[in-house]
Coordinates of C-alpha atoms in Angstrom, one line a residue:
X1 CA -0.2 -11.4 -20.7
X2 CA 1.4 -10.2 -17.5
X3 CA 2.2 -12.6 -15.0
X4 CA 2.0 -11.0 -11.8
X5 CA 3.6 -12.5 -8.3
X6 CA 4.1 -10.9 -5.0
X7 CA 6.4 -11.2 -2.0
X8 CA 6.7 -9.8 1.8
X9 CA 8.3 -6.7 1.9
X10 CA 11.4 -7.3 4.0
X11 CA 12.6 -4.0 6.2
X12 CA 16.0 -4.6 5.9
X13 CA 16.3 -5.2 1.9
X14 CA 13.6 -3.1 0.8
X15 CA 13.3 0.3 2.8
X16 CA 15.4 2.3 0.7
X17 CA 14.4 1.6 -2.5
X18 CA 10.4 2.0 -1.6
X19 CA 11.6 5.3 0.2
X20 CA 12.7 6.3 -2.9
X21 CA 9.7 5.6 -5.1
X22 CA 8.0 8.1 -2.1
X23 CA 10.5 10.2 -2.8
X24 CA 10.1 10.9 -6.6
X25 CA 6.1 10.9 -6.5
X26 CA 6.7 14.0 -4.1
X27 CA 5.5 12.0 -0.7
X28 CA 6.9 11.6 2.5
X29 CA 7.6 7.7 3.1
X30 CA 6.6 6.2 6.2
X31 CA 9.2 6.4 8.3
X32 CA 11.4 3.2 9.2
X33 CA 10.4 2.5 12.7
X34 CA 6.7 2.9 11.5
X35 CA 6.2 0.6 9.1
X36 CA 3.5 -1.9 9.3
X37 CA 5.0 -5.4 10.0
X38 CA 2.7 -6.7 7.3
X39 CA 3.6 -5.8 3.8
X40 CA 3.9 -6.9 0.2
X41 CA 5.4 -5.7 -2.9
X42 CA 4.2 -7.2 -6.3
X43 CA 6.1 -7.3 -9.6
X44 CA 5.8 -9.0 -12.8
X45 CA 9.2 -11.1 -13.7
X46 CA 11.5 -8.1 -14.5
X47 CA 10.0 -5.0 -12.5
X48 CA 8.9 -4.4 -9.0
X49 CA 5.9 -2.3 -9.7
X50 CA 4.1 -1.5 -6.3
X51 CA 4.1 -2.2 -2.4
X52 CA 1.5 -1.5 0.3
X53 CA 1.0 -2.1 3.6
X54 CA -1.5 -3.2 6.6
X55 CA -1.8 -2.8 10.1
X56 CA -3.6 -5.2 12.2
X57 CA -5.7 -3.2 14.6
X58 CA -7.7 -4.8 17.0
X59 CA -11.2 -6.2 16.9
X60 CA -9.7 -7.9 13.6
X61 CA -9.5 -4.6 11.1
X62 CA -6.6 -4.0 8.9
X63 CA -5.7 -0.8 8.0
X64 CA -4.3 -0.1 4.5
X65 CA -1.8 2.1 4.4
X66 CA 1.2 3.9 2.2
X67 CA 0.7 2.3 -1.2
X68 CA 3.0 3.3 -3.6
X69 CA 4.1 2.8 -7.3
X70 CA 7.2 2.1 -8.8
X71 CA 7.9 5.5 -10.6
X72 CA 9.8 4.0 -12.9
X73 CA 8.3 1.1 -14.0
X74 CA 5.8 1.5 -17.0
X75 CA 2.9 2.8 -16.8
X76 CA 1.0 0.3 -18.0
X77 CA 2.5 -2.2 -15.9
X78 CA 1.4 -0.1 -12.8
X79 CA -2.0 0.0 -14.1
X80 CA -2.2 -3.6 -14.5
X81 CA -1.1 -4.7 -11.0
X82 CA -3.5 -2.4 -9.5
X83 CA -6.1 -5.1 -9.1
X84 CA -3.7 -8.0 -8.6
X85 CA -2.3 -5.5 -5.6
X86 CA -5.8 -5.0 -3.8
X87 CA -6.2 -9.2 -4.2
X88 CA -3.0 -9.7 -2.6
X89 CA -3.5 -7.2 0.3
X90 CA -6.7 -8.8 1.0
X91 CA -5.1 -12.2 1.2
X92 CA -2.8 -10.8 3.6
X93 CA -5.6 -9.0 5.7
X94 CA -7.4 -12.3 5.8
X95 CA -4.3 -14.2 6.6
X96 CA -3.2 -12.1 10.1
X97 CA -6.7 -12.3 11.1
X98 CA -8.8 -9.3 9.5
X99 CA -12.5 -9.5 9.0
X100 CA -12.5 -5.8 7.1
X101 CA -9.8 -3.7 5.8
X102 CA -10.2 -0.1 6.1
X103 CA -8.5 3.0 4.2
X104 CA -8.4 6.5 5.1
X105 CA -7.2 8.7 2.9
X106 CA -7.4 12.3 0.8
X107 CA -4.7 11.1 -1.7
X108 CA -6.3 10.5 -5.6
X109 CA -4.2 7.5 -5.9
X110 CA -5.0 5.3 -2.5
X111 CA -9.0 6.6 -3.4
X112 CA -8.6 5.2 -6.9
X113 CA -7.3 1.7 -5.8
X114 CA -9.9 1.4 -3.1
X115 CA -12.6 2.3 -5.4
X116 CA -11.4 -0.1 -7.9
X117 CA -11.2 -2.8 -5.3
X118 CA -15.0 -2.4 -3.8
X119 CA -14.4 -0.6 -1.0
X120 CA -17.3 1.6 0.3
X121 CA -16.6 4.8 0.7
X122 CA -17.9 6.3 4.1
X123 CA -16.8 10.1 4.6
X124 CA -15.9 12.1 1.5
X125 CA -14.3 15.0 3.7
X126 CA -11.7 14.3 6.9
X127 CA -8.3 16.0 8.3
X128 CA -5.8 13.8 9.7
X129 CA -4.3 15.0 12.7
X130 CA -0.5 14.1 13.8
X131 CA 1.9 14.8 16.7
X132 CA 5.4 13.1 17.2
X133 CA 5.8 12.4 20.8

């Protein structure tokens, strides 16, 4: 049996090494003045296997946003934290005042988690727009 804990991710102590993980699956990482003040990273007692984030948008929604795997922890380790990791988020969610957590996303991984964690799925096609400004 795995036991599974989880801690806030902390800006300063954690950045680099969760840019990295983006950085060997191939995807950009949020950048460092963008991330979401509420986070969490889960592990088991030896590896840090996942982190994901949540803005607080108004009229109490949470949005769920950059989840990402340790590439090199073991697969099967990944796999099992998946639930544990959308239980956790959802704690936090409720915690900052959320009444629903939302996802948008194209990317097979964040639709796999959501669809293992019960979330509805509302629009099977989308194109995210962005603009630095």
């Amino acid at each position: 049996m795995v036991i599974m804990k989880a801690r806030l991710f902390n800006l300063e102590e954690d950045y680099d090494r969760i840019a990295s993980w983006y950085a060997k699956w191939g995807y950009m990482p949020i950048p460092r003045d963008s991330v979401p003040e509420y986070g969490v990273i889960v592990s088991n007692e030896d590896v840090e296997l996942g982190a994901v984030w949540i803005y607080r948008m108004e009229k109490n929604i949470g949005l769920l946003e950059g989840a990402v795997m340790n590439p090199e922890a073991p697969k099967n380790l990944r796999k099992e934290s998946h639930l544990f990791l959308g239980n956790v988020i959802e704690d936090l969610a409720r915690s900052i005042g959320c009444k629903e957590v939302w996802a948008i996303s194209k990317d097979r991984f964040i639709n796999k988690l959501c669809d293992s964690w019960g979330y509805a799925d509302y629009n099977k096609d989308f194109r995210v727009f962005k603009k630095e400004i």
